[in-house]
């Protein structure tokens, strides 16, 4: 079913039909399919938001929320910013959409403790997106992987949303980290923090036009 709908939507997006509001119902069903089956199609979702821009009377807040939450699952890519830029000012004032925007802000700031706290307060919304929590945990692991050399096991569990020991072991194994008792060894970050001397060579031919301006 997912593949069939993907092909149908792809044909719509390749033509002027992507701007036909008559196709909005099909595109909205495709958004819901993405939410249920953990698939993702940014181009199709942007097309939905563009149609809402052109046809504000057809705006569907529920579909918009699903699109924004799906965009969150693809951090650190800029999908959420692209989606947000297509929202009308009146739409941004929607309470639920404002909450999702706040989630994006604190996720971008890597304030993971506050992020999970807010997510746990809106389970009905976030649970509609299949594998939402695990998708966010992938981003958390990405940040941990480029930030820490070692990290306290309890701290890592909290950063990943207060997960239990079994789930923690799964993520540690997935990213090839090492369990060292109370600490998790992430990686040797020495190469990332060493001071480097940078020498720039500028050819005279490149400077000549600039010098001529001041002569």
JSON list of C-alpha atoms in Angstrom, two decimals:
[
{"chain": "A", "resi": 1, "resn": "UNK", "atom": "CA", "xyz": [0.00, 0.00, 0.00]},
{"chain": "A", "resi": 2, "resn": "UNK", "atom": "CA", "xyz": [2.77, 2.41, 0.94]},
{"chain": "A", "resi": 3, "resn": "UNK", "atom": "CA", "xyz": [4.64, 1.76, -2.31]},
{"chain": "A", "resi": 4, "resn": "UNK", "atom": "CA", "xyz": [1.50, 2.17, -4.41]},
{"chain": "A", "resi": 5, "resn": "UNK", "atom": "CA", "xyz": [0.65, 5.47, -2.79]},
{"chain": "A", "resi": 6, "resn": "UNK", "atom": "CA", "xyz": [4.27, 6.64, -3.06]},
{"chain": "A", "resi": 7, "resn": "UNK", "atom": "CA", "xyz": [4.14, 6.09, -6.82]},
{"chain": "A", "resi": 8, "resn": "UNK", "atom": "CA", "xyz": [0.80, 7.88, -7.09]},
{"chain": "A", "resi": 9, "resn": "UNK", "atom": "CA", "xyz": [2.10, 10.87, -5.15]},
{"chain": "A", "resi": 10, "resn": "UNK", "atom": "CA", "xyz": [5.35, 10.91, -7.13]},
{"chain": "A", "resi": 11, "resn": "UNK", "atom": "CA", "xyz": [3.41, 11.26, -10.37]},
{"chain": "A", "resi": 12, "resn": "UNK", "atom": "CA", "xyz": [1.41, 14.14, -8.89]},
{"chain": "A", "resi": 13, "resn": "UNK", "atom": "CA", "xyz": [4.54, 15.96, -7.74]},
{"chain": "A", "resi": 14, "resn": "UNK", "atom": "CA", "xyz": [6.20, 15.72, -11.15]},
{"chain": "A", "resi": 15, "resn": "UNK", "atom": "CA", "xyz": [3.53, 17.80, -12.86]},
{"chain": "A", "resi": 16, "resn": "UNK", "atom": "CA", "xyz": [1.42, 20.91, -12.47]},
{"chain": "A", "resi": 17, "resn": "UNK", "atom": "CA", "xyz": [-1.00, 18.67, -10.56]},
{"chain": "A", "resi": 18, "resn": "UNK", "atom": "CA", "xyz": [1.02, 19.33, -7.38]},
{"chain": "A", "resi": 19, "resn": "UNK", "atom": "CA", "xyz": [-0.76, 22.72, -7.25]},
{"chain": "A", "resi": 20, "resn": "UNK", "atom": "CA", "xyz": [-4.23, 21.28, -7.82]},
{"chain": "A", "resi": 21, "resn": "UNK", "atom": "CA", "xyz": [-6.23, 21.43, -4.55]},
{"chain": "A", "resi": 22, "resn": "UNK", "atom": "CA", "xyz": [-8.25, 18.45, -5.78]},
{"chain": "A", "resi": 23, "resn": "UNK", "atom": "CA", "xyz": [-5.19, 16.31, -5.00]},
{"chain": "A", "resi": 24, "resn": "UNK", "atom": "CA", "xyz": [-4.98, 17.52, -1.41]},
{"chain": "A", "resi": 25, "resn": "UNK", "atom": "CA", "xyz": [-7.01, 14.63, -0.04]},
{"chain": "A", "resi": 26, "resn": "UNK", "atom": "CA", "xyz": [-4.63, 12.09, -1.60]},
{"chain": "A", "resi": 27, "resn": "UNK", "atom": "CA", "xyz": [-1.58, 13.94, -0.27]},
{"chain": "A", "resi": 28, "resn": "UNK", "atom": "CA", "xyz": [-3.11, 14.15, 3.21]},
{"chain": "A", "resi": 29, "resn": "UNK", "atom": "CA", "xyz": [-3.72, 10.40, 3.24]},
{"chain": "A", "resi": 30, "resn": "UNK", "atom": "CA", "xyz": [-0.08, 9.97, 2.28]},
{"chain": "A", "resi": 31, "resn": "UNK", "atom": "CA", "xyz": [0.98, 12.05, 5.30]},
{"chain": "A", "resi": 32, "resn": "UNK", "atom": "CA", "xyz": [-1.08, 9.81, 7.57]},
{"chain": "A", "resi": 33, "resn": "UNK", "atom": "CA", "xyz": [0.49, 6.75, 5.96]},
{"chain": "A", "resi": 34, "resn": "UNK", "atom": "CA", "xyz": [3.95, 8.13, 6.71]},
{"chain": "A", "resi": 35, "resn": "UNK", "atom": "CA", "xyz": [2.96, 8.61, 10.35]},
{"chain": "A", "resi": 36, "resn": "UNK", "atom": "CA", "xyz": [1.65, 5.05, 10.69]},
{"chain": "A", "resi": 37, "resn": "UNK", "atom": "CA", "xyz": [4.32, 3.17, 8.77]},
{"chain": "A", "resi": 38, "resn": "UNK", "atom": "CA", "xyz": [7.43, 5.19, 9.66]},
{"chain": "A", "resi": 39, "resn": "UNK", "atom": "CA", "xyz": [8.16, 6.32, 6.12]},
{"chain": "A", "resi": 40, "resn": "UNK", "atom": "CA", "xyz": [9.07, 9.86, 5.14]},
{"chain": "A", "resi": 41, "resn": "UNK", "atom": "CA", "xyz": [8.64, 12.04, 2.07]},
{"chain": "A", "resi": 42, "resn": "UNK", "atom": "CA", "xyz": [9.64, 15.66, 2.63]},
{"chain": "A", "resi": 43, "resn": "UNK", "atom": "CA", "xyz": [8.80, 16.81, -0.89]},
{"chain": "A", "resi": 44, "resn": "UNK", "atom": "CA", "xyz": [5.24, 15.52, -0.61]},
{"chain": "A", "resi": 45, "resn": "UNK", "atom": "CA", "xyz": [4.80, 17.11, 2.80]},
{"chain": "A", "resi": 46, "resn": "UNK", "atom": "CA", "xyz": [6.05, 20.47, 1.55]},
{"chain": "A", "resi": 47, "resn": "UNK", "atom": "CA", "xyz": [3.57, 20.22, -1.32]},
{"chain": "A", "resi": 48, "resn": "UNK", "atom": "CA", "xyz": [0.74, 19.80, 1.22]},
{"chain": "A", "resi": 49, "resn": "UNK", "atom": "CA", "xyz": [1.84, 22.90, 3.14]},
{"chain": "A", "resi": 50, "resn": "UNK", "atom": "CA", "xyz": [2.12, 24.85, -0.12]},
{"chain": "A", "resi": 51, "resn": "UNK", "atom": "CA", "xyz": [-1.45, 23.91, -1.04]},
{"chain": "A", "resi": 52, "resn": "UNK", "atom": "CA", "xyz": [-2.59, 25.11, 2.40]},
{"chain": "A", "resi": 53, "resn": "UNK", "atom": "CA", "xyz": [-0.82, 28.40, 1.65]},
{"chain": "A", "resi": 54, "resn": "UNK", "atom": "CA", "xyz": [-2.73, 28.80, -1.61]},
{"chain": "A", "resi": 55, "resn": "UNK", "atom": "CA", "xyz": [-6.00, 27.46, -0.18]},
{"chain": "A", "resi": 56, "resn": "UNK", "atom": "CA", "xyz": [-6.21, 28.54, 3.48]},
{"chain": "A", "resi": 57, "resn": "UNK", "atom": "CA", "xyz": [-9.83, 27.41, 3.68]},
{"chain": "A", "resi": 58, "resn": "UNK", "atom": "CA", "xyz": [-8.56, 23.82, 3.20]},
{"chain": "A", "resi": 59, "resn": "UNK", "atom": "CA", "xyz": [-6.04, 24.05, 6.05]},
{"chain": "A", "resi": 60, "resn": "UNK", "atom": "CA", "xyz": [-5.98, 20.94, 8.23]},
{"chain": "A", "resi": 61, "resn": "UNK", "atom": "CA", "xyz": [-4.22, 21.51, 11.59]},
{"chain": "A", "resi": 62, "resn": "UNK", "atom": "CA", "xyz": [-3.98, 17.79, 12.36]},
{"chain": "A", "resi": 63, "resn": "UNK", "atom": "CA", "xyz": [-2.16, 17.00, 9.10]},
{"chain": "A", "resi": 64, "resn": "UNK", "atom": "CA", "xyz": [0.09, 20.02, 9.60]},
{"chain": "A", "resi": 65, "resn": "UNK", "atom": "CA", "xyz": [1.06, 18.80, 13.07]},
{"chain": "A", "resi": 66, "resn": "UNK", "atom": "CA", "xyz": [1.93, 15.39, 11.67]},
{"chain": "A", "resi": 67, "resn": "UNK", "atom": "CA", "xyz": [4.10, 16.98, 9.00]},
{"chain": "A", "resi": 68, "resn": "UNK", "atom": "CA", "xyz": [5.95, 19.09, 11.56]},
{"chain": "A", "resi": 69, "resn": "UNK", "atom": "CA", "xyz": [6.50, 16.13, 13.88]},
{"chain": "A", "resi": 70, "resn": "UNK", "atom": "CA", "xyz": [7.81, 14.04, 11.00]},
{"chain": "A", "resi": 71, "resn": "UNK", "atom": "CA", "xyz": [10.22, 16.88, 10.18]},
{"chain": "A", "resi": 72, "resn": "UNK", "atom": "CA", "xyz": [11.44, 16.79, 13.78]},
{"chain": "A", "resi": 73, "resn": "UNK", "atom": "CA", "xyz": [12.37, 13.14, 13.36]},
{"chain": "A", "resi": 74, "resn": "UNK", "atom": "CA", "xyz": [14.86, 14.10, 10.64]},
{"chain": "A", "resi": 75, "resn": "UNK", "atom": "CA", "xyz": [17.03, 16.36, 12.80]},
{"chain": "A", "resi": 76, "resn": "UNK", "atom": "CA", "xyz": [19.74, 17.64, 12.35]},
{"chain": "A", "resi": 77, "resn": "UNK", "atom": "CA", "xyz": [18.58, 18.25, 8.78]},
{"chain": "A", "resi": 78, "resn": "UNK", "atom": "CA", "xyz": [16.73, 21.51, 8.10]},
{"chain": "A", "resi": 79, "resn": "UNK", "atom": "CA", "xyz": [13.39, 19.91, 7.21]},
{"chain": "A", "resi": 80, "resn": "UNK", "atom": "CA", "xyz": [11.54, 21.59, 10.06]},
{"chain": "A", "resi": 81, "resn": "UNK", "atom": "CA", "xyz": [12.74, 25.04, 9.01]},
{"chain": "A", "resi": 82, "resn": "UNK", "atom": "CA", "xyz": [11.59, 24.40, 5.44]},
{"chain": "A", "resi": 83, "resn": "UNK", "atom": "CA", "xyz": [8.16, 23.34, 6.68]},
{"chain": "A", "resi": 84, "resn": "UNK", "atom": "CA", "xyz": [7.86, 26.24, 9.10]},
{"chain": "A", "resi": 85, "resn": "UNK", "atom": "CA", "xyz": [8.58, 28.75, 6.32]},
{"chain": "A", "resi": 86, "resn": "UNK", "atom": "CA", "xyz": [5.44, 27.59, 4.49]},
{"chain": "A", "resi": 87, "resn": "UNK", "atom": "CA", "xyz": [3.10, 28.19, 7.42]},
{"chain": "A", "resi": 88, "resn": "UNK", "atom": "CA", "xyz": [0.81, 31.19, 7.31]},
{"chain": "A", "resi": 89, "resn": "UNK", "atom": "CA", "xyz": [1.10, 33.60, 10.24]},
{"chain": "A", "resi": 90, "resn": "UNK", "atom": "CA", "xyz": [-2.42, 32.74, 11.37]},
{"chain": "A", "resi": 91, "resn": "UNK", "atom": "CA", "xyz": [-1.50, 29.05, 11.39]},
{"chain": "A", "resi": 92, "resn": "UNK", "atom": "CA", "xyz": [1.57, 29.57, 13.58]},
{"chain": "A", "resi": 93, "resn": "UNK", "atom": "CA", "xyz": [-0.72, 30.88, 16.33]},
{"chain": "A", "resi": 94, "resn": "UNK", "atom": "CA", "xyz": [-2.42, 27.48, 16.59]},
{"chain": "A", "resi": 95, "resn": "UNK", "atom": "CA", "xyz": [-1.73, 26.20, 20.12]},
{"chain": "A", "resi": 96, "resn": "UNK", "atom": "CA", "xyz": [-0.58, 22.70, 19.14]},
{"chain": "A", "resi": 97, "resn": "UNK", "atom": "CA", "xyz": [1.60, 23.99, 16.31]},
{"chain": "A", "resi": 98, "resn": "UNK", "atom": "CA", "xyz": [3.16, 26.48, 18.74]},
{"chain": "A", "resi": 99, "resn": "UNK", "atom": "CA", "xyz": [3.98, 23.58, 21.08]},
{"chain": "A", "resi": 100, "resn": "UNK", "atom": "CA", "xyz": [5.67, 21.68, 18.26]},
{"chain": "A", "resi": 101, "resn": "UNK", "atom": "CA", "xyz": [7.64, 24.78, 17.30]},
{"chain": "A", "resi": 102, "resn": "UNK", "atom": "CA", "xyz": [8.85, 25.00, 20.88]},
{"chain": "A", "resi": 103, "resn": "UNK", "atom": "CA", "xyz": [9.90, 21.35, 20.72]},
{"chain": "A", "resi": 104, "resn": "UNK", "atom": "CA", "xyz": [11.95, 22.17, 17.63]},
{"chain": "A", "resi": 105, "resn": "UNK", "atom": "CA", "xyz": [13.60, 25.15, 19.36]},
{"chain": "A", "resi": 106, "resn": "UNK", "atom": "CA", "xyz": [14.74, 23.20, 22.41]},
{"chain": "A", "resi": 107, "resn": "UNK", "atom": "CA", "xyz": [15.78, 20.22, 20.28]},
{"chain": "A", "resi": 108, "resn": "UNK", "atom": "CA", "xyz": [17.94, 22.52, 18.17]},
{"chain": "A", "resi": 109, "resn": "UNK", "atom": "CA", "xyz": [19.46, 23.88, 21.38]},
{"chain": "A", "resi": 110, "resn": "UNK", "atom": "CA", "xyz": [20.14, 20.26, 22.47]},
{"chain": "A", "resi": 111, "resn": "UNK", "atom": "CA", "xyz": [18.16, 20.83, 25.66]},
{"chain": "A", "resi": 112, "resn": "UNK", "atom": "CA", "xyz": [17.20, 17.17, 25.69]},
{"chain": "A", "resi": 113, "resn": "UNK", "atom": "CA", "xyz": [16.00, 17.08, 29.30]},
{"chain": "A", "resi": 114, "resn": "UNK", "atom": "CA", "xyz": [13.44, 19.80, 28.62]},
{"chain": "A", "resi": 115, "resn": "UNK", "atom": "CA", "xyz": [12.54, 18.23, 25.28]},
{"chain": "A", "resi": 116, "resn": "UNK", "atom": "CA", "xyz": [11.65, 14.84, 26.76]},
{"chain": "A", "resi": 117, "resn": "UNK", "atom": "CA", "xyz": [9.80, 16.53, 29.61]},
{"chain": "A", "resi": 118, "resn": "UNK", "atom": "CA", "xyz": [7.56, 18.29, 27.11]},
{"chain": "A", "resi": 119, "resn": "UNK", "atom": "CA", "xyz": [7.15, 15.19, 24.93]},
{"chain": "A", "resi": 120, "resn": "UNK", "atom": "CA", "xyz": [5.99, 13.15, 27.93]},
{"chain": "A", "resi": 121, "resn": "UNK", "atom": "CA", "xyz": [3.34, 15.82, 28.54]},
{"chain": "A", "resi": 122, "resn": "UNK", "atom": "CA", "xyz": [1.83, 15.34, 25.08]},
{"chain": "A", "resi": 123, "resn": "UNK", "atom": "CA", "xyz": [1.82, 11.53, 24.56]},
{"chain": "A", "resi": 124, "resn": "UNK", "atom": "CA", "xyz": [-1.29, 11.43, 22.38]},
{"chain": "A", "resi": 125, "resn": "UNK", "atom": "CA", "xyz": [0.27, 13.82, 19.88]},
{"chain": "A", "resi": 126, "resn": "UNK", "atom": "CA", "xyz": [3.76, 12.31, 19.63]},
{"chain": "A", "resi": 127, "resn": "UNK", "atom": "CA", "xyz": [2.62, 8.68, 19.80]},
{"chain": "A", "resi": 128, "resn": "UNK", "atom": "CA", "xyz": [0.75, 9.15, 16.54]},
{"chain": "A", "resi": 129, "resn": "UNK", "atom": "CA", "xyz": [4.11, 9.24, 14.77]},
{"chain": "A", "resi": 130, "resn": "UNK", "atom": "CA", "xyz": [5.51, 5.73, 14.51]},
{"chain": "A", "resi": 131, "resn": "UNK", "atom": "CA", "xyz": [9.05, 5.44, 15.98]},
{"chain": "A", "resi": 132, "resn": "UNK", "atom": "CA", "xyz": [9.01, 9.13, 16.91]},
{"chain": "A", "resi": 133, "resn": "UNK", "atom": "CA", "xyz": [10.98, 8.60, 20.12]},
{"chain": "A", "resi": 134, "resn": "UNK", "atom": "CA", "xyz": [13.61, 6.38, 18.50]},
{"chain": "A", "resi": 135, "resn": "UNK", "atom": "CA", "xyz": [14.09, 8.86, 15.66]},
{"chain": "A", "resi": 136, "resn": "UNK", "atom": "CA", "xyz": [14.81, 11.60, 18.19]},
{"chain": "A", "resi": 137, "resn": "UNK", "atom": "CA", "xyz": [17.17, 9.27, 20.07]},
{"chain": "A", "resi": 138, "resn": "UNK", "atom": "CA", "xyz": [19.19, 8.88, 16.86]},
{"chain": "A", "resi": 139, "resn": "UNK", "atom": "CA", "xyz": [19.73, 12.63, 16.85]},
{"chain": "A", "resi": 140, "resn": "UNK", "atom": "CA", "xyz": [20.65, 12.58, 20.54]},
{"chain": "A", "resi": 141, "resn": "UNK", "atom": "CA", "xyz": [23.20, 9.84, 19.85]},
{"chain": "A", "resi": 142, "resn": "UNK", "atom": "CA", "xyz": [24.58, 11.90, 16.97]},
{"chain": "A", "resi": 143, "resn": "UNK", "atom": "CA", "xyz": [25.15, 14.85, 19.31]},
{"chain": "A", "resi": 144, "resn": "UNK", "atom": "CA", "xyz": [26.60, 12.63, 22.06]},
{"chain": "A", "resi": 145, "resn": "UNK", "atom": "CA", "xyz": [28.91, 10.98, 19.54]},
{"chain": "A", "resi": 146, "resn": "UNK", "atom": "CA", "xyz": [30.53, 14.27, 18.49]},
{"chain": "A", "resi": 147, "resn": "UNK", "atom": "CA", "xyz": [30.52, 15.85, 21.95]},
{"chain": "A", "resi": 148, "resn": "UNK", "atom": "CA", "xyz": [31.55, 13.33, 24.59]},
{"chain": "A", "resi": 149, "resn": "UNK", "atom": "CA", "xyz": [34.55, 11.12, 25.11]},
{"chain": "A", "resi": 150, "resn": "UNK", "atom": "CA", "xyz": [32.95, 9.38, 28.08]},
{"chain": "A", "resi": 151, "resn": "UNK", "atom": "CA", "xyz": [29.55, 9.96, 29.65]},
{"chain": "A", "resi": 152, "resn": "UNK", "atom": "CA", "xyz": [27.92, 8.81, 32.87]},
{"chain": "A", "resi": 153, "resn": "UNK", "atom": "CA", "xyz": [25.54, 5.94, 32.16]},
{"chain": "A", "resi": 154, "resn": "UNK", "atom": "CA", "xyz": [22.63, 7.53, 34.03]},
{"chain": "A", "resi": 155, "resn": "UNK", "atom": "CA", "xyz": [23.20, 10.82, 32.25]},
{"chain": "A", "resi": 156, "resn": "UNK", "atom": "CA", "xyz": [23.08, 9.10, 28.87]},
{"chain": "A", "resi": 157, "resn": "UNK", "atom": "CA", "xyz": [19.87, 7.27, 29.82]},
{"chain": "A", "resi": 158, "resn": "UNK", "atom": "CA", "xyz": [18.27, 10.60, 30.73]},
{"chain": "A", "resi": 159, "resn": "UNK", "atom": "CA", "xyz": [19.45, 12.27, 27.51]},
{"chain": "A", "resi": 160, "resn": "UNK", "atom": "CA", "xyz": [17.75, 9.45, 25.62]},
{"chain": "A", "resi": 161, "resn": "UNK", "atom": "CA", "xyz": [14.44, 10.04, 27.39]},
{"chain": "A", "resi": 162, "resn": "UNK", "atom": "CA", "xyz": [14.79, 8.20, 30.69]},
{"chain": "A", "resi": 163, "resn": "UNK", "atom": "CA", "xyz": [15.18, 4.76, 29.13]},
{"chain": "A", "resi": 164, "resn": "UNK", "atom": "CA", "xyz": [15.78, 1.54, 31.11]},
{"chain": "A", "resi": 165, "resn": "UNK", "atom": "CA", "xyz": [19.03, -0.46, 31.22]},
{"chain": "A", "resi": 166, "resn": "UNK", "atom": "CA", "xyz": [17.98, -2.93, 28.52]},
{"chain": "A", "resi": 167, "resn": "UNK", "atom": "CA", "xyz": [17.10, -0.16, 26.08]},
{"chain": "A", "resi": 168, "resn": "UNK", "atom": "CA", "xyz": [20.28, 1.71, 26.97]},
{"chain": "A", "resi": 169, "resn": "UNK", "atom": "CA", "xyz": [22.38, -1.35, 26.14]},
{"chain": "A", "resi": 170, "resn": "UNK", "atom": "CA", "xyz": [20.64, -1.52, 22.77]},
{"chain": "A", "resi": 171, "resn": "UNK", "atom": "CA", "xyz": [21.69, 2.06, 21.88]},
{"chain": "A", "resi": 172, "resn": "UNK", "atom": "CA", "xyz": [25.20, 1.62, 23.24]},
{"chain": "A", "resi": 173, "resn": "UNK", "atom": "CA", "xyz": [25.63, -1.47, 21.06]},
{"chain": "A", "resi": 174, "resn": "UNK", "atom": "CA", "xyz": [24.02, 0.18, 18.05]},
{"chain": "A", "resi": 175, "resn": "UNK", "atom": "CA", "xyz": [26.62, 2.96, 18.02]},
{"chain": "A", "resi": 176, "resn": "UNK", "atom": "CA", "xyz": [29.59, 0.81, 18.96]},
{"chain": "A", "resi": 177, "resn": "UNK", "atom": "CA", "xyz": [30.17, 2.49, 22.31]},
{"chain": "A", "resi": 178, "resn": "UNK", "atom": "CA", "xyz": [31.72, 0.63, 25.25]},
{"chain": "A", "resi": 179, "resn": "UNK", "atom": "CA", "xyz": [30.10, -0.03, 28.62]},
{"chain": "A", "resi": 180, "resn": "UNK", "atom": "CA", "xyz": [32.71, 0.62, 31.32]},
{"chain": "A", "resi": 181, "resn": "UNK", "atom": "CA", "xyz": [30.62, 0.21, 34.44]},
{"chain": "A", "resi": 182, "resn": "UNK", "atom": "CA", "xyz": [29.19, 3.56, 35.45]},
{"chain": "A", "resi": 183, "resn": "UNK", "atom": "CA", "xyz": [30.66, 5.20, 32.35]},
{"chain": "A", "resi": 184, "resn": "UNK", "atom": "CA", "xyz": [30.06, 4.75, 28.66]},
{"chain": "A", "resi": 185, "resn": "UNK", "atom": "CA", "xyz": [33.10, 5.29, 26.44]},
{"chain": "A", "resi": 186, "resn": "UNK", "atom": "CA", "xyz": [32.00, 7.15, 23.31]},
{"chain": "A", "resi": 187, "resn": "UNK", "atom": "CA", "xyz": [35.13, 7.98, 21.34]},
{"chain": "A", "resi": 188, "resn": "UNK", "atom": "CA", "xyz": [38.55, 9.58, 21.58]},
{"chain": "A", "resi": 189, "resn": "UNK", "atom": "CA", "xyz": [37.82, 13.22, 20.78]},
{"chain": "A", "resi": 190, "resn": "UNK", "atom": "CA", "xyz": [41.45, 14.43, 20.92]},
{"chain": "A", "resi": 191, "resn": "UNK", "atom": "CA", "xyz": [41.63, 15.00, 17.18]},
{"chain": "A", "resi": 192, "resn": "UNK", "atom": "CA", "xyz": [38.51, 17.17, 17.33]},
{"chain": "A", "resi": 193, "resn": "UNK", "atom": "CA", "xyz": [39.84, 19.51, 20.02]},
{"chain": "A", "resi": 194, "resn": "UNK", "atom": "CA", "xyz": [43.51, 19.85, 19.08]},
{"chain": "A", "resi": 195, "resn": "UNK", "atom": "CA", "xyz": [44.63, 23.35, 18.20]},
{"chain": "A", "resi": 196, "resn": "UNK", "atom": "CA", "xyz": [45.53, 23.56, 14.55]},
{"chain": "A", "resi": 197, "resn": "UNK", "atom": "CA", "xyz": [47.76, 26.12, 12.83]},
{"chain": "A", "resi": 198, "resn": "UNK", "atom": "CA", "xyz": [46.22, 27.32, 9.61]},
{"chain": "A", "resi": 199, "resn": "UNK", "atom": "CA", "xyz": [48.45, 28.95, 7.00]},
{"chain": "A", "resi": 200, "resn": "UNK", "atom": "CA", "xyz": [46.90, 30.79, 4.10]},
{"chain": "A", "resi": 201, "resn": "UNK", "atom": "CA", "xyz": [48.80, 31.49, 0.91]},
{"chain": "A", "resi": 202, "resn": "UNK", "atom": "CA", "xyz": [47.62, 34.43, -1.17]},
{"chain": "A", "resi": 203, "resn": "UNK", "atom": "CA", "xyz": [49.01, 34.89, -4.65]},
{"chain": "A", "resi": 204, "resn": "UNK", "atom": "CA", "xyz": [50.02, 38.40, -5.75]},
{"chain": "A", "resi": 205, "resn": "UNK", "atom": "CA", "xyz": [47.75, 38.11, -8.78]},
{"chain": "A", "resi": 206, "resn": "UNK", "atom": "CA", "xyz": [44.80, 37.87, -6.40]},
{"chain": "A", "resi": 207, "resn": "UNK", "atom": "CA", "xyz": [45.85, 41.00, -4.52]},
{"chain": "A", "resi": 208, "resn": "UNK", "atom": "CA", "xyz": [46.66, 43.15, -7.54]},
{"chain": "A", "resi": 209, "resn": "UNK", "atom": "CA", "xyz": [43.02, 44.16, -8.31]},
{"chain": "A", "resi": 210, "resn": "UNK", "atom": "CA", "xyz": [42.48, 45.18, -4.67]},
{"chain": "A", "resi": 211, "resn": "UNK", "atom": "CA", "xyz": [45.72, 47.18, -4.53]},
{"chain": "A", "resi": 212, "resn": "UNK", "atom": "CA", "xyz": [44.74, 49.03, -7.72]},
{"chain": "A", "resi": 213, "resn": "UNK", "atom": "CA", "xyz": [41.61, 50.36, -5.96]},
{"chain": "A", "resi": 214, "resn": "UNK", "atom": "CA", "xyz": [43.68, 52.16, -3.33]},
{"chain": "A", "resi": 215, "resn": "UNK", "atom": "CA", "xyz": [46.46, 53.47, -5.64]}
]
